[in-house]
Each structure stands twice: as structure tokens, then as C-alpha cells.
């Protein structure tokens, strides 16, 4: 019997209640007006098993933008299209101890982004997505994910308008510096693509279906690419808190300021959560509390 299979709805209910209490310590992201409108007490979880079984709980009908969670899958997409050697010529795999939007670190690193999970790396990779303009790039990427994972992501135009209205000056500065150091061809195209892919939205079930792609071999993806993505998530997916949660939880995870969190249990399944209250690093408090409770109780850590 696999470890995830030991999960009961009673356990799930208890851990969701615990997570909701913890979530009150978080703050909803307010830089983007549309994100600031959400109810901070919402919580949803959806777990996909290798067997095809699923289990879900909470506010599962709510549609939210993946935001930085999408970075995981743009990395996967580019690895599949161009291979690891090419992709890691564009970005590194070094963990970062600076905030996810640090320009200072990028300058210290002379314009070579530390990893694909922070903004400099994700903006660089957005510049490399196949397609002639940002809209076509986003559409092709979205179609690829939906077809492969059987999910129903779509571009949230209202959210995108809100992101554009309050475009991050830090991201603009990052894009400009990447261009100066010859890491980007077109800063405007890269930024617009990045903003669009971050506004790809779905339900917590859609996020779990995406996670399944990384949880076990499916015949559609190169297993070595899935291993690479899981490794980068483990070391970089929760920004400068990644090392702490690798010790405490021991699962590849990726968060987004939209409140999404995906955790991969290799060989067993994927755990997706939605919890919009964030800590000061930008990780969803309730979602991490839930995954930590689950991982410790079921001994899910990849380190045994």
C-alpha cells in the first residue's frame, strides 16, 4: 500500500481545519488589485493518485491564477522542446537566498539568472517560449498543458488587465538588465509573455492534474526532464524558504502569490492546494501547513 493511500477523509478534514487556522496569519497579495479581492479564508485541496483516484475538500470551485506556480511548467515545456543543455545555458539551478524579484542578486550574478523559479529566470524563459508574439506563445503553452494533463486552464483576461495596470517596476528593471547583459532578446515580449502565463488560471483540480505530470511516468514526457523539474522545485520552489521546507517536508513544491501550491509525491501522486493568505516570503501559509501535516503524518518525504 502506498503512503498516500493511507489518507482518510477524517484525517483530511482535521488537517484542513488546522490549515485554515494557520492561514489567518497570512496576508493576501495586494500589489495586484484583482488578487486583493479574494477571501483570505478560502481553502481548497485536491489530491490525484497514480491509481486515478482523487480526493478533494474545501472551496474547490474557485478559479485562481497560477502566478509563479506556472514557472514549474514553463521549465518543463522548454526542457521538452529544447533539452536540458540549451535551457541551462539560459538559466542556472542555484538556490537563491534573496527575494524572488531581487534585482541586486541578478546584478551580482552579472545577469545570469540563478534558477527558473525566481522572476529573473522565469522572465528569461518566457523570452524563449515558442510562438511569434506573447499571445501566441501563451496559447500554445496553455494548449500543450491542457492536452497533456487533461486540465482546463485558460487565460484570465481580467486578472491580466489588473497585472498590466500595476506592472512591477522591479520586473521591468530585471528585464532591462537581462537585455543589457544579452540574456534577453526583447524585454517587452518577454515581460508580456511572462505576465500572460502567470495569469493562466484554473481550479485546484487543474493544478493537481498538472502535478500528476511530474509525479510518475506517463509516456508523454521524458522521465529525465521530470526528474530535473522535481529537483529544481525541491531546492528552489519556495524561494529563500526552500531549504527549510526541504528539511521539514521533503517534497518538491512550488508556490504562487495567487495562493496556489503544488506538492509532488514521486511515484504516488500530486497534492494541490489553494490558500490565498501569504507569508512575508510569498508562500501560502495554510497550504504549506496542510502539506506539512500530511507529509509528516504519512512520512512522505523523498528522503525516507
C-alpha positions as a LaTeX table, in Angstrom:
\begin{tabular}{lrrr}
\hline
Residue & $x$ (\AA) & $y$ (\AA) & $z$ (\AA) \\
\hline
Unk1 & 0.00 & 0.00 & 0.00 \\
Unk2 & 1.35 & 3.40 & $-0.98$ \\
Unk3 & 1.74 & 6.04 & 1.71 \\
Unk4 & $-0.77$ & 8.47 & 0.21 \\
Unk5 & $-3.38$ & 5.70 & 0.09 \\
Unk6 & $-3.46$ & 5.70 & 3.91 \\
Unk7 & $-5.11$ & 9.11 & 3.86 \\
Unk8 & $-8.68$ & 9.10 & 5.17 \\
Unk9 & $-11.33$ & 11.81 & 4.77 \\
Unk10 & $-11.31$ & 12.18 & 8.57 \\
Unk11 & $-7.58$ & 12.98 & 8.51 \\
Unk12 & $-8.10$ & 15.29 & 5.58 \\
Unk13 & $-10.85$ & 17.20 & 7.33 \\
Unk14 & $-8.75$ & 17.61 & 10.51 \\
Unk15 & $-5.71$ & 18.86 & 8.58 \\
Unk16 & $-7.82$ & 21.28 & 6.52 \\
Unk17 & $-9.19$ & 22.79 & 9.75 \\
Unk18 & $-5.63$ & 23.11 & 11.08 \\
Unk19 & $-4.51$ & 24.75 & 7.82 \\
Unk20 & $-7.42$ & 27.22 & 7.93 \\
Unk21 & $-6.41$ & 28.32 & 11.43 \\
Unk22 & $-2.78$ & 28.77 & 10.30 \\
Unk23 & $-3.91$ & 30.62 & 7.16 \\
Unk24 & $-5.21$ & 33.51 & 9.30 \\
Unk25 & $-1.58$ & 34.51 & 9.86 \\
Unk26 & $-1.16$ & 35.17 & 6.12 \\
Unk27 & $-1.85$ & 38.30 & 4.06 \\
Unk28 & $-3.49$ & 38.29 & 0.63 \\
Unk29 & $-1.24$ & 39.70 & $-2.12$ \\
Unk30 & $-2.37$ & 43.28 & $-2.61$ \\
Unk31 & 0.02 & 44.69 & $-5.22$ \\
Unk32 & $-2.31$ & 43.40 & $-7.95$ \\
Unk33 & $-5.80$ & 44.86 & $-7.29$ \\
Unk34 & $-7.66$ & 41.83 & $-8.65$ \\
Unk35 & $-5.74$ & 39.48 & $-6.33$ \\
Unk36 & $-6.53$ & 41.69 & $-3.32$ \\
Unk37 & $-10.27$ & 40.99 & $-3.76$ \\
Unk38 & $-10.15$ & 37.33 & $-2.71$ \\
Unk39 & $-11.43$ & 36.00 & 0.59 \\
Unk40 & $-8.37$ & 35.17 & 2.75 \\
Unk41 & $-10.22$ & 32.33 & 4.50 \\
Unk42 & $-10.78$ & 30.29 & 1.32 \\
Unk43 & $-9.04$ & 26.93 & 1.28 \\
Unk44 & $-9.14$ & 24.04 & $-1.16$ \\
Unk45 & $-7.19$ & 20.84 & $-1.65$ \\
Unk46 & $-7.25$ & 18.25 & $-4.42$ \\
Unk47 & $-5.10$ & 15.11 & $-4.42$ \\
Unk48 & $-4.53$ & 12.94 & $-7.50$ \\
Unk49 & $-3.31$ & 9.37 & $-7.05$ \\
Unk50 & $-1.46$ & 7.22 & $-9.56$ \\
Unk51 & $-4.41$ & 4.78 & $-9.50$ \\
Unk52 & $-6.68$ & 7.51 & $-10.87$ \\
Unk53 & $-8.41$ & 8.01 & $-7.52$ \\
Unk54 & $-8.87$ & 11.61 & $-6.37$ \\
Unk55 & $-9.84$ & 13.25 & $-3.11$ \\
Unk56 & $-10.80$ & 16.89 & $-2.63$ \\
Unk57 & $-12.05$ & 19.21 & 0.07 \\
Unk58 & $-12.98$ & 22.85 & 0.59 \\
Unk59 & $-13.57$ & 25.73 & $-1.84$ \\
Unk60 & $-12.72$ & 23.65 & $-4.91$ \\
Unk61 & $-14.89$ & 25.54 & $-7.40$ \\
Unk62 & $-12.89$ & 28.76 & $-7.13$ \\
Unk63 & $-10.76$ & 29.67 & $-10.18$ \\
Unk64 & $-7.43$ & 31.35 & $-9.38$ \\
Unk65 & $-4.36$ & 32.45 & $-11.37$ \\
Unk66 & $-1.39$ & 30.10 & $-11.15$ \\
Unk67 & 1.04 & 33.04 & $-10.99$ \\
Unk68 & 4.52 & 31.68 & $-10.09$ \\
Unk69 & 3.35 & 28.04 & $-9.98$ \\
Unk70 & 3.42 & 28.24 & $-13.79$ \\
Unk71 & 7.23 & 28.63 & $-13.67$ \\
Unk72 & 7.48 & 24.90 & $-12.96$ \\
Unk73 & 5.64 & 24.05 & $-16.15$ \\
Unk74 & 7.31 & 26.60 & $-18.44$ \\
Unk75 & 10.59 & 24.94 & $-17.39$ \\
Unk76 & 9.15 & 21.51 & $-18.21$ \\
Unk77 & 7.81 & 22.78 & $-21.57$ \\
Unk78 & 11.17 & 24.21 & $-22.61$ \\
Unk79 & 13.10 & 21.14 & $-21.46$ \\
Unk80 & 10.82 & 19.03 & $-23.67$ \\
Unk81 & 11.25 & 21.39 & $-26.63$ \\
Unk82 & 14.95 & 22.27 & $-26.40$ \\
Unk83 & 16.66 & 19.88 & $-23.94$ \\
Unk84 & 18.49 & 20.49 & $-20.68$ \\
Unk85 & 21.80 & 21.65 & $-22.17$ \\
Unk86 & 20.13 & 24.52 & $-24.02$ \\
Unk87 & 17.77 & 25.52 & $-21.20$ \\
Unk88 & 20.54 & 25.63 & $-18.60$ \\
Unk89 & 22.56 & 27.80 & $-20.90$ \\
Unk90 & 19.79 & 30.37 & $-20.33$ \\
Unk91 & 19.24 & 29.92 & $-16.57$ \\
Unk92 & 21.03 & 28.23 & $-13.67$ \\
Unk93 & 19.89 & 25.80 & $-10.99$ \\
Unk94 & 21.42 & 27.57 & $-7.98$ \\
Unk95 & 19.12 & 28.17 & $-5.00$ \\
Unk96 & 18.65 & 31.80 & $-4.09$ \\
Unk97 & 18.75 & 33.34 & $-0.62$ \\
Unk98 & 17.32 & 36.64 & $-1.90$ \\
Unk99 & 13.64 & 37.52 & $-2.58$ \\
Unk100 & 12.11 & 36.12 & $-5.79$ \\
Unk101 & 12.26 & 39.53 & $-7.51$ \\
Unk102 & 15.75 & 40.57 & $-6.43$ \\
Unk103 & 17.49 & 42.82 & $-8.96$ \\
Unk104 & 20.54 & 43.09 & $-6.68$ \\
Unk105 & 21.21 & 39.37 & $-6.88$ \\
Unk106 & 20.85 & 39.38 & $-10.66$ \\
Unk107 & 23.40 & 42.21 & $-10.89$ \\
Unk108 & 25.76 & 40.36 & $-8.53$ \\
Unk109 & 25.39 & 37.31 & $-10.81$ \\
Unk110 & 26.11 & 39.50 & $-13.89$ \\
Unk111 & 22.73 & 38.87 & $-15.45$ \\
Unk112 & 22.72 & 35.06 & $-15.39$ \\
Unk113 & 19.51 & 34.12 & $-13.53$ \\
Unk114 & 20.07 & 31.84 & $-10.54$ \\
Unk115 & 17.18 & 29.49 & $-11.30$ \\
Unk116 & 13.89 & 29.25 & $-13.25$ \\
Unk117 & 11.70 & 29.62 & $-10.12$ \\
Unk118 & 12.55 & 33.28 & $-9.46$ \\
Unk119 & 11.38 & 36.16 & $-11.62$ \\
Unk120 & 14.65 & 36.77 & $-13.49$ \\
Unk121 & 14.80 & 33.12 & $-14.54$ \\
Unk122 & 11.12 & 32.91 & $-15.44$ \\
Unk123 & 11.23 & 36.15 & $-17.47$ \\
Unk124 & 14.28 & 34.80 & $-19.33$ \\
Unk125 & 12.49 & 31.55 & $-20.12$ \\
Unk126 & 9.35 & 33.46 & $-21.21$ \\
Unk127 & 11.55 & 35.02 & $-23.90$ \\
Unk128 & 12.29 & 31.52 & $-25.24$ \\
Unk129 & 8.75 & 30.10 & $-25.45$ \\
Unk130 & 7.80 & 29.03 & $-28.99$ \\
Unk131 & 5.48 & 31.46 & $-30.81$ \\
Unk132 & 5.65 & 34.72 & $-32.75$ \\
Unk133 & 4.15 & 37.03 & $-30.10$ \\
Unk134 & 3.16 & 36.87 & $-26.40$ \\
Unk135 & $-0.45$ & 35.86 & $-27.08$ \\
Unk136 & 0.51 & 33.03 & $-29.42$ \\
Unk137 & 3.22 & 31.82 & $-27.03$ \\
Unk138 & 0.73 & 31.73 & $-24.16$ \\
Unk139 & $-1.92$ & 30.00 & $-26.24$ \\
Unk140 & 0.47 & 27.28 & $-27.49$ \\
Unk141 & 1.78 & 26.69 & $-23.96$ \\
Unk142 & $-1.72$ & 26.57 & $-22.48$ \\
Unk143 & $-2.93$ & 24.13 & $-25.16$ \\
Unk144 & 0.10 & 21.89 & $-24.56$ \\
Unk145 & $-0.60$ & 21.74 & $-20.81$ \\
Unk146 & $-4.34$ & 21.13 & $-21.22$ \\
Unk147 & $-3.80$ & 18.40 & $-23.77$ \\
Unk148 & $-1.08$ & 16.67 & $-21.80$ \\
Unk149 & $-2.59$ & 16.93 & $-18.31$ \\
Unk150 & $-6.29$ & 16.83 & $-19.18$ \\
Unk151 & $-6.81$ & 20.08 & $-17.28$ \\
Unk152 & $-8.78$ & 23.19 & $-18.29$ \\
Unk153 & $-6.53$ & 26.18 & $-17.86$ \\
Unk154 & $-7.49$ & 29.45 & $-19.54$ \\
Unk155 & $-6.15$ & 32.98 & $-19.62$ \\
Unk156 & $-7.91$ & 35.24 & $-17.09$ \\
Unk157 & $-8.16$ & 38.49 & $-19.07$ \\
Unk158 & $-9.47$ & 40.48 & $-16.08$ \\
Unk159 & $-6.51$ & 39.39 & $-13.97$ \\
Unk160 & $-4.11$ & 40.18 & $-16.83$ \\
Unk161 & $-5.55$ & 43.70 & $-17.14$ \\
Unk162 & $-5.03$ & 44.15 & $-13.39$ \\
Unk163 & $-1.42$ & 42.92 & $-13.64$ \\
Unk164 & $-0.74$ & 45.32 & $-16.54$ \\
Unk165 & $-2.32$ & 48.21 & $-14.67$ \\
Unk166 & 0.14 & 47.79 & $-11.82$ \\
Unk167 & 3.09 & 46.38 & $-13.77$ \\
Unk168 & 6.00 & 45.67 & $-11.45$ \\
Unk169 & 8.76 & 48.25 & $-11.96$ \\
Unk170 & 11.16 & 45.68 & $-10.45$ \\
Unk171 & 10.27 & 43.18 & $-13.18$ \\
Unk172 & 10.83 & 45.89 & $-15.79$ \\
Unk173 & 14.24 & 46.65 & $-14.29$ \\
Unk174 & 15.07 & 42.92 & $-14.26$ \\
Unk175 & 14.07 & 42.60 & $-17.93$ \\
Unk176 & 16.13 & 45.65 & $-18.88$ \\
Unk177 & 19.19 & 44.34 & $-17.07$ \\
Unk178 & 18.77 & 40.91 & $-18.68$ \\
Unk179 & 18.71 & 42.67 & $-22.07$ \\
Unk180 & 21.84 & 44.72 & $-21.28$ \\
Unk181 & 23.70 & 41.53 & $-20.37$ \\
Unk182 & 22.50 & 39.76 & $-23.56$ \\
Unk183 & 20.25 & 37.26 & $-21.74$ \\
Unk184 & 17.06 & 38.57 & $-23.39$ \\
Unk185 & 16.34 & 39.46 & $-26.98$ \\
Unk186 & 13.19 & 41.51 & $-26.46$ \\
Unk187 & 12.39 & 42.72 & $-22.92$ \\
Unk188 & 8.87 & 43.84 & $-23.82$ \\
Unk189 & 7.93 & 40.50 & $-25.42$ \\
Unk190 & 9.48 & 38.59 & $-22.52$ \\
Unk191 & 7.60 & 40.64 & $-19.89$ \\
Unk192 & 4.27 & 40.47 & $-21.72$ \\
Unk193 & 4.64 & 36.70 & $-22.17$ \\
Unk194 & 5.58 & 36.31 & $-18.50$ \\
Unk195 & 2.55 & 38.32 & $-17.36$ \\
Unk196 & 0.22 & 36.31 & $-19.58$ \\
Unk197 & 1.45 & 32.88 & $-18.50$ \\
Unk198 & 1.20 & 33.93 & $-14.83$ \\
Unk199 & $-2.49$ & 34.71 & $-15.46$ \\
Unk200 & $-3.26$ & 31.22 & $-16.74$ \\
Unk201 & $-5.97$ & 30.17 & $-14.31$ \\
Unk202 & $-7.85$ & 27.10 & $-13.17$ \\
Unk203 & $-9.31$ & 25.26 & $-10.22$ \\
Unk204 & $-7.32$ & 23.37 & $-7.61$ \\
Unk205 & $-8.14$ & 20.15 & $-9.53$ \\
Unk206 & $-6.44$ & 21.55 & $-12.65$ \\
Unk207 & $-3.32$ & 22.25 & $-10.60$ \\
Unk208 & $-3.32$ & 18.69 & $-9.23$ \\
Unk209 & $-3.64$ & 17.30 & $-12.78$ \\
Unk210 & $-0.60$ & 19.34 & $-13.79$ \\
Unk211 & 1.25 & 17.96 & $-10.78$ \\
Unk212 & 0.47 & 14.41 & $-11.89$ \\
Unk213 & 2.69 & 15.01 & $-14.94$ \\
Unk214 & 5.66 & 15.20 & $-12.58$ \\
Unk215 & 4.62 & 12.50 & $-10.12$ \\
Unk216 & 5.10 & 9.38 & $-12.24$ \\
Unk217 & 5.97 & 8.26 & $-15.73$ \\
Unk218 & 3.19 & 8.84 & $-18.23$ \\
Unk219 & 4.86 & 8.03 & $-21.55$ \\
Unk220 & 4.31 & 11.58 & $-22.84$ \\
Unk221 & 7.28 & 13.27 & $-21.18$ \\
Unk222 & 10.95 & 12.36 & $-20.87$ \\
Unk223 & 11.41 & 10.99 & $-17.35$ \\
Unk224 & 14.77 & 12.76 & $-17.06$ \\
Unk225 & 13.03 & 16.13 & $-17.62$ \\
Unk226 & 10.51 & 15.36 & $-14.87$ \\
Unk227 & 13.38 & 14.47 & $-12.53$ \\
Unk228 & 15.11 & 17.76 & $-13.32$ \\
Unk229 & 11.96 & 19.80 & $-12.67$ \\
Unk230 & 11.28 & 17.99 & $-9.38$ \\
Unk231 & 14.86 & 18.60 & $-8.25$ \\
Unk232 & 14.68 & 22.33 & $-9.07$ \\
Unk233 & 11.32 & 22.58 & $-7.26$ \\
Unk234 & 12.78 & 20.89 & $-4.18$ \\
Unk235 & 15.75 & 23.26 & $-3.98$ \\
Unk236 & 14.22 & 26.49 & $-5.34$ \\
Unk237 & 10.41 & 26.23 & $-5.48$ \\
Unk238 & 9.62 & 28.08 & $-2.24$ \\
Unk239 & 12.18 & 30.85 & $-2.81$ \\
Unk240 & 14.56 & 31.51 & 0.09 \\
Unk241 & 12.49 & 29.21 & 2.36 \\
Unk242 & 13.15 & 26.20 & 0.08 \\
Unk243 & 15.91 & 24.67 & 2.21 \\
Unk244 & 13.87 & 24.98 & 5.41 \\
Unk245 & 10.88 & 23.19 & 3.88 \\
Unk246 & 13.06 & 20.56 & 2.22 \\
Unk247 & 14.09 & 19.60 & 5.76 \\
Unk248 & 10.60 & 19.95 & 7.27 \\
Unk249 & 8.54 & 18.43 & 4.43 \\
Unk250 & 10.92 & 16.89 & 1.90 \\
Unk251 & 8.74 & 17.16 & $-1.21$ \\
Unk252 & 9.21 & 19.08 & $-4.48$ \\
Unk253 & 6.87 & 22.08 & $-4.17$ \\
Unk254 & 6.08 & 25.31 & $-5.97$ \\
Unk255 & 4.04 & 28.24 & $-4.73$ \\
Unk256 & 2.46 & 31.30 & $-6.35$ \\
Unk257 & 1.23 & 34.63 & $-4.96$ \\
Unk258 & $-2.23$ & 33.73 & $-6.30$ \\
Unk259 & $-2.44$ & 31.24 & $-3.39$ \\
Unk260 & $-1.68$ & 28.07 & $-5.34$ \\
Unk261 & 0.72 & 25.39 & $-4.14$ \\
Unk262 & 1.65 & 22.11 & $-5.80$ \\
Unk263 & 3.49 & 19.33 & $-3.97$ \\
Unk264 & 4.76 & 16.22 & $-5.78$ \\
Unk265 & 4.94 & 12.81 & $-4.10$ \\
Unk266 & 7.14 & 10.98 & $-6.63$ \\
Unk267 & 5.69 & 7.65 & $-7.71$ \\
Unk268 & 2.44 & 8.28 & $-5.81$ \\
Unk269 & 0.60 & 11.44 & $-6.78$ \\
Unk270 & 0.23 & 15.18 & $-6.52$ \\
Unk271 & $-1.23$ & 17.43 & $-3.81$ \\
Unk272 & $-2.62$ & 20.79 & $-4.94$ \\
Unk273 & $-3.80$ & 23.46 & $-2.52$ \\
Unk274 & $-5.35$ & 26.89 & $-2.80$ \\
Unk275 & $-4.94$ & 29.26 & 0.14 \\
Unk276 & $-4.51$ & 32.97 & $-0.69$ \\
Unk277 & $-3.01$ & 34.21 & 2.60 \\
Unk278 & 0.78 & 34.52 & 2.12 \\
Unk279 & 3.76 & 34.76 & 4.44 \\
Unk280 & 6.34 & 37.55 & 4.06 \\
Unk281 & 8.31 & 35.50 & 1.50 \\
Unk282 & 5.28 & 34.97 & $-0.75$ \\
Unk283 & 4.35 & 31.38 & 0.11 \\
Unk284 & 0.74 & 30.40 & 1.03 \\
Unk285 & 0.64 & 29.81 & 4.80 \\
Unk286 & $-2.38$ & 27.49 & 5.01 \\
Unk287 & $-1.31$ & 25.37 & 2.04 \\
Unk288 & 2.17 & 24.77 & 3.45 \\
Unk289 & 0.73 & 23.97 & 6.91 \\
Unk290 & $-1.57$ & 21.39 & 5.30 \\
Unk291 & 1.16 & 19.71 & 3.23 \\
Unk292 & 3.50 & 19.67 & 6.23 \\
Unk293 & 0.90 & 17.94 & 8.43 \\
Unk294 & 0.19 & 15.41 & 5.69 \\
Unk295 & 3.85 & 14.76 & 4.90 \\
Unk296 & 4.85 & 14.26 & 8.50 \\
Unk297 & 1.90 & 12.03 & 9.37 \\
Unk298 & 2.24 & 9.82 & 6.28 \\
Unk299 & 6.06 & 10.08 & 6.15 \\
Unk300 & 6.01 & 11.33 & 2.58 \\
Unk301 & 9.49 & 12.92 & 2.48 \\
Unk302 & 11.51 & 11.82 & $-0.55$ \\
Unk303 & 14.37 & 11.19 & 1.88 \\
Unk304 & 12.52 & 8.29 & 3.51 \\
\hline
\end{tabular}
